[in-house]
Amino acid sequence: MSANTAPHRKRTAVLISGRGSNMVSLIKAAASKSFPAEIALVLSNRPDAQGLVTAKDAGIATAAIDHKLYPDRESFERALQALLVEHNIELICLAGFMRVLTAWFVGQWSGRLINIHPALLPSYRGLHTHDRALADGVKIHGCTVHFVVPAMDEGPIIAQAAVAVRDDDTSATLGARVLEQEHVIYPMALGIVAAGQFSTEGNRVALTTQWQAPQALVAPAVKS
Ligand code: GRF
């Protein structure tokens, strides 16, 4: 590599189904040339996803593959796969992508497919995480970025952020504070994965770069 060759940035696809606020956080981070990933494609299974419009406006290549036009999950995923290969994609970020992926597809992308989940896994896998956390009365809730494995919302955890649950929280207010943290940890996790700054042992992902532990979050934070 000559001195003026820019380091390779991993060609990343973001898969969405809806508004795409996490996608926006990834696009913003990747706008910096020093970020180790570039967002090369935004792909939706819903042609009417708001995120597609946002991505197009940001100058990113977009595509929609409507799952309803395919007889089964596998043929839908084969179409996805063909498009990802055509765009020379190296990493995939799921960002509110509301389709369960088969073991076949996940196997094609093992170690190169990450997801963001709005809860502190392994608690609250699945849907309606904020409602369920409130109903259980937990004091700390949050979000997780993890590698995708065939079992839903499982797989080695790359990063998590916790928020304190307030006494007057509703699903909407709690969800909004969690979402803010999603927008922090997803770009961070993508940066770590794209730069290869980690090692994995079983379910444990360790950073191979310097990191600083934030202070512990304790909730409630009682006034002294
Ligand atoms: C986020 O809460 C994410 O954690 C979950 O789906 C939601 C997507 O929101 N997987 P957005 O489309 O990124 O705004």
PDB file of C-alpha atoms and ligand atoms in Angstrom:
ATOM      1  CA  MET A   1       0.000   0.000   0.000  1.00  0.00           C
ATOM      2  CA  SER A   2       1.524   3.341  -1.000  1.00  0.00           C
ATOM      3  CA  ALA A   3       1.618   6.190   1.498  1.00  0.00           C
ATOM      4  CA  ASN A   4      -1.286   8.032  -0.090  1.00  0.00           C
ATOM      5  CA  THR A   5      -3.594   5.041  -0.484  1.00  0.00           C
ATOM      6  CA  ALA A   6      -6.566   5.592   1.806  1.00  0.00           C
ATOM      7  CA  PRO A   7      -7.216   2.642   4.129  1.00  0.00           C
ATOM      8  CA  HIS A   8     -10.033   0.379   2.977  1.00  0.00           C
ATOM      9  CA  ARG A   9     -13.376   1.251   4.535  1.00  0.00           C
ATOM     10  CA  LYS A  10     -15.686  -1.723   4.942  1.00  0.00           C
ATOM     11  CA  ARG A  11     -18.599  -1.556   2.513  1.00  0.00           C
ATOM     12  CA  THR A  12     -21.616  -1.719   4.803  1.00  0.00           C
ATOM     13  CA  ALA A  13     -25.293  -2.269   4.058  1.00  0.00           C
ATOM     14  CA  VAL A  14     -27.945  -1.037   6.493  1.00  0.00           C
ATOM     15  CA  LEU A  15     -31.165  -3.062   6.436  1.00  0.00           C
ATOM     16  CA  ILE A  16     -34.268  -1.202   7.576  1.00  0.00           C
ATOM     17  CA  SER A  17     -38.055  -1.504   7.599  1.00  0.00           C
ATOM     18  CA  GLY A  18     -39.141   1.886   8.922  1.00  0.00           C
ATOM     19  CA  ARG A  19     -38.095   5.381   9.935  1.00  0.00           C
ATOM     20  CA  GLY A  20     -34.364   4.658  10.020  1.00  0.00           C
ATOM     21  CA  SER A  21     -33.104   6.869  12.847  1.00  0.00           C
ATOM     22  CA  ASN A  22     -30.348   4.372  13.668  1.00  0.00           C
ATOM     23  CA  MET A  23     -29.479   4.273   9.974  1.00  0.00           C
ATOM     24  CA  VAL A  24     -29.051   8.056  10.098  1.00  0.00           C
ATOM     25  CA  SER A  25     -26.653   7.750  13.045  1.00  0.00           C
ATOM     26  CA  LEU A  26     -24.573   5.258  11.034  1.00  0.00           C
ATOM     27  CA  ILE A  27     -24.613   7.456   7.916  1.00  0.00           C
ATOM     28  CA  LYS A  28     -23.484  10.448   9.995  1.00  0.00           C
ATOM     29  CA  ALA A  29     -20.608   8.544  11.584  1.00  0.00           C
ATOM     30  CA  ALA A  30     -19.520   7.119   8.247  1.00  0.00           C
ATOM     31  CA  ALA A  31     -19.530  10.579   6.665  1.00  0.00           C
ATOM     32  CA  SER A  32     -16.101  11.019   8.239  1.00  0.00           C
ATOM     33  CA  LYS A  33     -13.420   9.639   5.914  1.00  0.00           C
ATOM     34  CA  SER A  34     -11.524   8.310   8.921  1.00  0.00           C
ATOM     35  CA  PHE A  35     -14.444   6.056   9.949  1.00  0.00           C
ATOM     36  CA  PRO A  36     -13.553   2.430   9.084  1.00  0.00           C
ATOM     37  CA  ALA A  37     -16.891   1.709   7.363  1.00  0.00           C
ATOM     38  CA  GLU A  38     -18.779   3.389   4.544  1.00  0.00           C
ATOM     39  CA  ILE A  39     -22.523   3.020   4.108  1.00  0.00           C
ATOM     40  CA  ALA A  40     -22.662   1.627   0.589  1.00  0.00           C
ATOM     41  CA  LEU A  41     -26.314   0.569   0.509  1.00  0.00           C
ATOM     42  CA  VAL A  42     -29.552   1.006   2.431  1.00  0.00           C
ATOM     43  CA  LEU A  43     -31.944  -1.829   1.803  1.00  0.00           C
ATOM     44  CA  SER A  44     -35.544  -2.169   2.938  1.00  0.00           C
ATOM     45  CA  ASN A  45     -38.073  -4.977   2.764  1.00  0.00           C
ATOM     46  CA  ARG A  46     -40.747  -2.274   2.712  1.00  0.00           C
ATOM     47  CA  PRO A  47     -40.749  -0.070  -0.382  1.00  0.00           C
ATOM     48  CA  ASP A  48     -42.571   2.681   1.577  1.00  0.00           C
ATOM     49  CA  ALA A  49     -40.040   2.849   4.441  1.00  0.00           C
ATOM     50  CA  GLN A  50     -39.381   6.473   5.400  1.00  0.00           C
ATOM     51  CA  GLY A  51     -35.707   5.623   5.895  1.00  0.00           C
ATOM     52  CA  LEU A  52     -35.295   4.956   2.155  1.00  0.00           C
ATOM     53  CA  VAL A  53     -36.204   8.564   1.382  1.00  0.00           C
ATOM     54  CA  THR A  54     -33.838   9.836   4.079  1.00  0.00           C
ATOM     55  CA  ALA A  55     -30.979   7.687   2.761  1.00  0.00           C
ATOM     56  CA  LYS A  56     -31.573   8.748  -0.843  1.00  0.00           C
ATOM     57  CA  ASP A  57     -31.522  12.402   0.256  1.00  0.00           C
ATOM     58  CA  ALA A  58     -28.175  11.725   1.921  1.00  0.00           C
ATOM     59  CA  GLY A  59     -26.828  10.454  -1.409  1.00  0.00           C
ATOM     60  CA  ILE A  60     -26.706   6.782  -0.396  1.00  0.00           C
ATOM     61  CA  ALA A  61     -27.644   3.976  -2.811  1.00  0.00           C
ATOM     62  CA  THR A  62     -30.995   2.489  -1.819  1.00  0.00           C
ATOM     63  CA  ALA A  63     -33.039  -0.538  -2.795  1.00  0.00           C
ATOM     64  CA  ALA A  64     -36.281  -2.170  -1.748  1.00  0.00           C
ATOM     65  CA  ILE A  65     -36.993  -5.864  -1.914  1.00  0.00           C
ATOM     66  CA  ASP A  66     -40.610  -6.359  -0.967  1.00  0.00           C
ATOM     67  CA  HIS A  67     -40.840  -9.617   0.977  1.00  0.00           C
ATOM     68  CA  LYS A  68     -44.521  -9.920   0.066  1.00  0.00           C
ATOM     69  CA  LEU A  69     -43.572 -10.572  -3.555  1.00  0.00           C
ATOM     70  CA  TYR A  70     -41.711 -13.759  -2.637  1.00  0.00           C
ATOM     71  CA  PRO A  71     -43.395 -17.114  -1.936  1.00  0.00           C
ATOM     72  CA  ASP A  72     -41.202 -17.916   1.056  1.00  0.00           C
ATOM     73  CA  ARG A  73     -38.500 -16.576   3.352  1.00  0.00           C
ATOM     74  CA  GLU A  74     -35.715 -18.352   1.505  1.00  0.00           C
ATOM     75  CA  SER A  75     -36.468 -16.891  -1.932  1.00  0.00           C
ATOM     76  CA  PHE A  76     -36.739 -13.418  -0.379  1.00  0.00           C
ATOM     77  CA  GLU A  77     -33.361 -13.876   1.272  1.00  0.00           C
ATOM     78  CA  ARG A  78     -31.776 -15.157  -1.936  1.00  0.00           C
ATOM     79  CA  ALA A  79     -32.835 -11.910  -3.607  1.00  0.00           C
ATOM     80  CA  LEU A  80     -31.368  -9.947  -0.685  1.00  0.00           C
ATOM     81  CA  GLN A  81     -28.150 -11.910  -0.891  1.00  0.00           C
ATOM     82  CA  ALA A  82     -27.818 -11.346  -4.649  1.00  0.00           C
ATOM     83  CA  LEU A  83     -28.142  -7.588  -4.177  1.00  0.00           C
ATOM     84  CA  LEU A  84     -25.648  -7.521  -1.310  1.00  0.00           C
ATOM     85  CA  VAL A  85     -23.127  -9.463  -3.399  1.00  0.00           C
ATOM     86  CA  GLU A  86     -23.753  -7.198  -6.393  1.00  0.00           C
ATOM     87  CA  HIS A  87     -22.879  -4.189  -4.220  1.00  0.00           C
ATOM     88  CA  ASN A  88     -19.749  -5.888  -2.826  1.00  0.00           C
ATOM     89  CA  ILE A  89     -21.079  -5.587   0.706  1.00  0.00           C
ATOM     90  CA  GLU A  90     -18.752  -6.730   3.488  1.00  0.00           C
ATOM     91  CA  LEU A  91     -20.742  -5.911   6.629  1.00  0.00           C
ATOM     92  CA  ILE A  92     -24.447  -5.666   7.410  1.00  0.00           C
ATOM     93  CA  CYS A  93     -26.158  -3.591  10.115  1.00  0.00           C
ATOM     94  CA  LEU A  94     -29.756  -4.455  10.910  1.00  0.00           C
ATOM     95  CA  ALA A  95     -31.474  -1.270  12.029  1.00  0.00           C
ATOM     96  CA  GLY A  96     -35.139  -1.852  12.719  1.00  0.00           C
ATOM     97  CA  PHE A  97     -35.285  -4.585  10.068  1.00  0.00           C
ATOM     98  CA  MET A  98     -38.509  -6.404  10.898  1.00  0.00           C
ATOM     99  CA  ARG A  99     -37.897  -9.746   9.185  1.00  0.00           C
ATOM    100  CA  VAL A 100     -36.620 -12.824  10.961  1.00  0.00           C
ATOM    101  CA  LEU A 101     -33.572 -14.129   9.085  1.00  0.00           C
ATOM    102  CA  THR A 102     -33.006 -17.822   8.413  1.00  0.00           C
ATOM    103  CA  ALA A 103     -29.986 -19.789   9.583  1.00  0.00           C
ATOM    104  CA  TRP A 104     -28.906 -19.951   5.942  1.00  0.00           C
ATOM    105  CA  PHE A 105     -28.735 -16.182   5.539  1.00  0.00           C
ATOM    106  CA  VAL A 106     -27.158 -15.632   8.959  1.00  0.00           C
ATOM    107  CA  GLY A 107     -24.578 -18.305   8.077  1.00  0.00           C
ATOM    108  CA  GLN A 108     -23.577 -16.405   4.934  1.00  0.00           C
ATOM    109  CA  TRP A 109     -22.715 -13.387   7.092  1.00  0.00           C
ATOM    110  CA  SER A 110     -21.381 -14.975  10.241  1.00  0.00           C
ATOM    111  CA  GLY A 111     -19.319 -12.409  12.191  1.00  0.00           C
ATOM    112  CA  ARG A 112     -20.251  -9.702   9.657  1.00  0.00           C
ATOM    113  CA  LEU A 113     -23.897  -9.126  10.606  1.00  0.00           C
ATOM    114  CA  ILE A 114     -24.835  -6.949  13.586  1.00  0.00           C
ATOM    115  CA  ASN A 115     -28.104  -5.800  15.111  1.00  0.00           C
ATOM    116  CA  ILE A 116     -29.340  -3.190  17.558  1.00  0.00           C
ATOM    117  CA  HIS A 117     -31.948  -4.214  20.103  1.00  0.00           C
ATOM    118  CA  PRO A 118     -33.835  -1.795  22.391  1.00  0.00           C
ATOM    119  CA  ALA A 119     -33.164  -3.609  25.678  1.00  0.00           C
ATOM    120  CA  LEU A 120     -30.294  -4.848  27.781  1.00  0.00           C
ATOM    121  CA  LEU A 121     -29.989  -8.376  26.382  1.00  0.00           C
ATOM    122  CA  PRO A 122     -30.441 -11.116  27.403  1.00  0.00           C
ATOM    123  CA  SER A 123     -33.404  -9.409  29.094  1.00  0.00           C
ATOM    124  CA  TYR A 124     -36.399  -8.529  26.944  1.00  0.00           C
ATOM    125  CA  ARG A 125     -35.738 -10.301  23.691  1.00  0.00           C
ATOM    126  CA  GLY A 126     -38.460  -9.735  21.116  1.00  0.00           C
ATOM    127  CA  LEU A 127     -40.929  -6.887  20.798  1.00  0.00           C
ATOM    128  CA  HIS A 128     -42.444  -4.221  23.114  1.00  0.00           C
ATOM    129  CA  THR A 129     -39.316  -4.092  25.242  1.00  0.00           C
ATOM    130  CA  HIS A 130     -40.069  -0.729  26.890  1.00  0.00           C
ATOM    131  CA  ASP A 131     -43.604  -1.714  27.922  1.00  0.00           C
ATOM    132  CA  ARG A 132     -42.323  -4.969  29.357  1.00  0.00           C
ATOM    133  CA  ALA A 133     -39.485  -3.293  31.249  1.00  0.00           C
ATOM    134  CA  LEU A 134     -41.940  -0.792  32.772  1.00  0.00           C
ATOM    135  CA  ALA A 135     -44.403  -3.544  33.677  1.00  0.00           C
ATOM    136  CA  ASP A 136     -41.609  -5.412  35.472  1.00  0.00           C
ATOM    137  CA  GLY A 137     -40.599  -2.284  37.362  1.00  0.00           C
ATOM    138  CA  VAL A 138     -36.921  -2.456  36.437  1.00  0.00           C
ATOM    139  CA  LYS A 139     -34.840   0.565  37.395  1.00  0.00           C
ATOM    140  CA  ILE A 140     -32.285   0.272  34.608  1.00  0.00           C
ATOM    141  CA  HIS A 141     -33.075  -0.397  30.969  1.00  0.00           C
ATOM    142  CA  GLY A 142     -31.131   0.184  27.771  1.00  0.00           C
ATOM    143  CA  CYS A 143     -29.970  -1.096  24.432  1.00  0.00           C
ATOM    144  CA  THR A 144     -27.572  -3.628  22.966  1.00  0.00           C
ATOM    145  CA  VAL A 145     -25.565  -4.073  19.762  1.00  0.00           C
ATOM    146  CA  HIS A 146     -24.736  -7.710  19.096  1.00  0.00           C
ATOM    147  CA  PHE A 147     -23.575 -10.111  16.417  1.00  0.00           C
ATOM    148  CA  VAL A 148     -26.500 -11.919  14.848  1.00  0.00           C
ATOM    149  CA  VAL A 149     -26.824 -15.680  15.255  1.00  0.00           C
ATOM    150  CA  PRO A 150     -29.746 -17.812  14.070  1.00  0.00           C
ATOM    151  CA  ALA A 151     -31.586 -17.551  17.425  1.00  0.00           C
ATOM    152  CA  MET A 152     -33.428 -14.234  17.603  1.00  0.00           C
ATOM    153  CA  ASP A 153     -31.857 -11.502  19.787  1.00  0.00           C
ATOM    154  CA  GLU A 154     -28.994 -13.746  20.845  1.00  0.00           C
ATOM    155  CA  GLY A 155     -25.353 -13.618  19.823  1.00  0.00           C
ATOM    156  CA  PRO A 156     -22.152 -12.080  21.214  1.00  0.00           C
ATOM    157  CA  ILE A 157     -22.698  -8.622  22.679  1.00  0.00           C
ATOM    158  CA  ILE A 158     -20.506  -5.835  21.290  1.00  0.00           C
ATOM    159  CA  ALA A 159     -21.828  -2.833  23.228  1.00  0.00           C
ATOM    160  CA  GLN A 160     -24.603  -1.843  25.615  1.00  0.00           C
ATOM    161  CA  ALA A 161     -25.839   1.412  27.098  1.00  0.00           C
ATOM    162  CA  ALA A 162     -28.029   1.709  30.175  1.00  0.00           C
ATOM    163  CA  VAL A 163     -30.508   4.408  31.110  1.00  0.00           C
ATOM    164  CA  ALA A 164     -32.215   4.959  34.447  1.00  0.00           C
ATOM    165  CA  VAL A 165     -35.967   4.326  34.459  1.00  0.00           C
ATOM    166  CA  ARG A 166     -37.881   7.271  35.938  1.00  0.00           C
ATOM    167  CA  ASP A 167     -40.943   6.931  38.125  1.00  0.00           C
ATOM    168  CA  ASP A 168     -43.076   8.877  35.651  1.00  0.00           C
ATOM    169  CA  ASP A 169     -41.758   7.163  32.529  1.00  0.00           C
ATOM    170  CA  THR A 170     -44.101   5.969  29.829  1.00  0.00           C
ATOM    171  CA  SER A 171     -43.076   3.611  27.088  1.00  0.00           C
ATOM    172  CA  ALA A 172     -42.617   6.671  24.848  1.00  0.00           C
ATOM    173  CA  THR A 173     -40.418   8.700  27.220  1.00  0.00           C
ATOM    174  CA  LEU A 174     -38.295   5.707  28.196  1.00  0.00           C
ATOM    175  CA  GLY A 175     -38.035   4.608  24.562  1.00  0.00           C
ATOM    176  CA  ALA A 176     -36.880   8.070  23.521  1.00  0.00           C
ATOM    177  CA  ARG A 177     -34.013   8.052  26.050  1.00  0.00           C
ATOM    178  CA  VAL A 178     -33.020   4.530  25.017  1.00  0.00           C
ATOM    179  CA  LEU A 179     -33.103   5.560  21.342  1.00  0.00           C
ATOM    180  CA  GLU A 180     -30.703   8.427  22.076  1.00  0.00           C
ATOM    181  CA  GLN A 181     -28.258   5.868  23.431  1.00  0.00           C
ATOM    182  CA  GLU A 182     -28.829   3.565  20.456  1.00  0.00           C
ATOM    183  CA  HIS A 183     -27.581   6.384  18.272  1.00  0.00           C
ATOM    184  CA  VAL A 184     -24.414   6.534  20.357  1.00  0.00           C
ATOM    185  CA  ILE A 185     -23.523   2.856  20.622  1.00  0.00           C
ATOM    186  CA  TYR A 186     -24.453   1.671  17.120  1.00  0.00           C
ATOM    187  CA  PRO A 187     -21.883   3.820  15.298  1.00  0.00           C
ATOM    188  CA  MET A 188     -19.358   2.980  18.008  1.00  0.00           C
ATOM    189  CA  ALA A 189     -19.961  -0.761  17.604  1.00  0.00           C
ATOM    190  CA  LEU A 190     -19.838  -0.579  13.811  1.00  0.00           C
ATOM    191  CA  GLY A 191     -16.525   1.267  14.067  1.00  0.00           C
ATOM    192  CA  ILE A 192     -15.088  -1.443  16.318  1.00  0.00           C
ATOM    193  CA  VAL A 193     -16.278  -4.273  14.063  1.00  0.00           C
ATOM    194  CA  ALA A 194     -15.216  -2.601  10.806  1.00  0.00           C
ATOM    195  CA  ALA A 195     -11.757  -1.882  12.214  1.00  0.00           C
ATOM    196  CA  GLY A 196     -11.478  -5.454  13.513  1.00  0.00           C
ATOM    197  CA  GLN A 197     -10.648  -4.103  16.969  1.00  0.00           C
ATOM    198  CA  PHE A 198     -12.082  -7.048  18.856  1.00  0.00           C
ATOM    199  CA  SER A 199     -11.702 -10.721  19.571  1.00  0.00           C
ATOM    200  CA  THR A 200     -14.452 -13.188  20.376  1.00  0.00           C
ATOM    201  CA  GLU A 201     -14.397 -16.090  22.775  1.00  0.00           C
ATOM    202  CA  GLY A 202     -17.717 -17.875  23.069  1.00  0.00           C
ATOM    203  CA  ASN A 203     -20.254 -15.190  23.785  1.00  0.00           C
ATOM    204  CA  ARG A 204     -17.666 -12.677  24.989  1.00  0.00           C
ATOM    205  CA  VAL A 205     -16.430  -9.931  22.713  1.00  0.00           C
ATOM    206  CA  ALA A 206     -13.269  -8.225  23.966  1.00  0.00           C
ATOM    207  CA  LEU A 207     -11.891  -5.005  22.543  1.00  0.00           C
ATOM    208  CA  THR A 208      -8.313  -5.109  21.312  1.00  0.00           C
ATOM    209  CA  THR A 209      -8.082  -1.352  21.532  1.00  0.00           C
ATOM    210  CA  GLN A 210      -7.855   0.974  24.513  1.00  0.00           C
ATOM    211  CA  TRP A 211     -11.144   1.733  26.154  1.00  0.00           C
ATOM    212  CA  GLN A 212     -12.312   3.574  29.170  1.00  0.00           C
ATOM    213  CA  ALA A 213     -15.092   2.270  31.367  1.00  0.00           C
ATOM    214  CA  PRO A 214     -17.751   4.876  32.040  1.00  0.00           C
ATOM    215  CA  GLN A 215     -18.870   5.315  35.626  1.00  0.00           C
ATOM    216  CA  ALA A 216     -21.430   2.853  36.870  1.00  0.00           C
ATOM    217  CA  LEU A 217     -25.037   3.838  36.324  1.00  0.00           C
ATOM    218  CA  VAL A 218     -27.022   3.474  39.532  1.00  0.00           C
ATOM    219  CA  ALA A 219     -30.746   4.091  39.577  1.00  0.00           C
ATOM    220  CA  PRO A 220     -32.497   5.738  41.296  1.00  0.00           C
ATOM    221  CA  ALA A 221     -30.010   8.543  41.784  1.00  0.00           C
ATOM    222  CA  VAL A 222     -31.296   9.877  45.110  1.00  0.00           C
ATOM    223  CA  LYS A 223     -30.544  13.506  45.944  1.00  0.00           C
ATOM    224  CA  SER A 224     -28.279  13.820  48.992  1.00  0.00           C
TER     225      SER A 224
HETATM  226  C1  GRF B   1     -34.929   0.710  17.251  1.00  0.00           C
HETATM  227  O1  GRF B   1     -35.490   0.880  18.523  1.00  0.00           O
HETATM  228  C2  GRF B   1     -34.079  -0.527  17.224  1.00  0.00           C
HETATM  229  O2  GRF B   1     -33.444  -0.803  18.436  1.00  0.00           O
HETATM  230  C3  GRF B   1     -35.074  -1.612  16.904  1.00  0.00           C
HETATM  231  O3  GRF B   1     -35.976  -1.026  16.010  1.00  0.00           O
HETATM  232  C4  GRF B   1     -35.994   0.385  16.209  1.00  0.00           C
HETATM  233  C5  GRF B   1     -35.678   1.011  14.890  1.00  0.00           C
HETATM  234  O4  GRF B   1     -35.786   2.412  14.941  1.00  0.00           O
HETATM  235  N1  GRF B   1     -34.406  -2.786  16.401  1.00  0.00           N
HETATM  236  P1  GRF B   1     -35.190   3.270  13.766  1.00  0.00           P
HETATM  237  O5  GRF B   1     -35.898   2.830  12.492  1.00  0.00           O
HETATM  238  O6  GRF B   1     -33.730   3.055  13.705  1.00  0.00           O
HETATM  239  O7  GRF B   1     -35.543   4.694  14.101  1.00  0.00           O
END
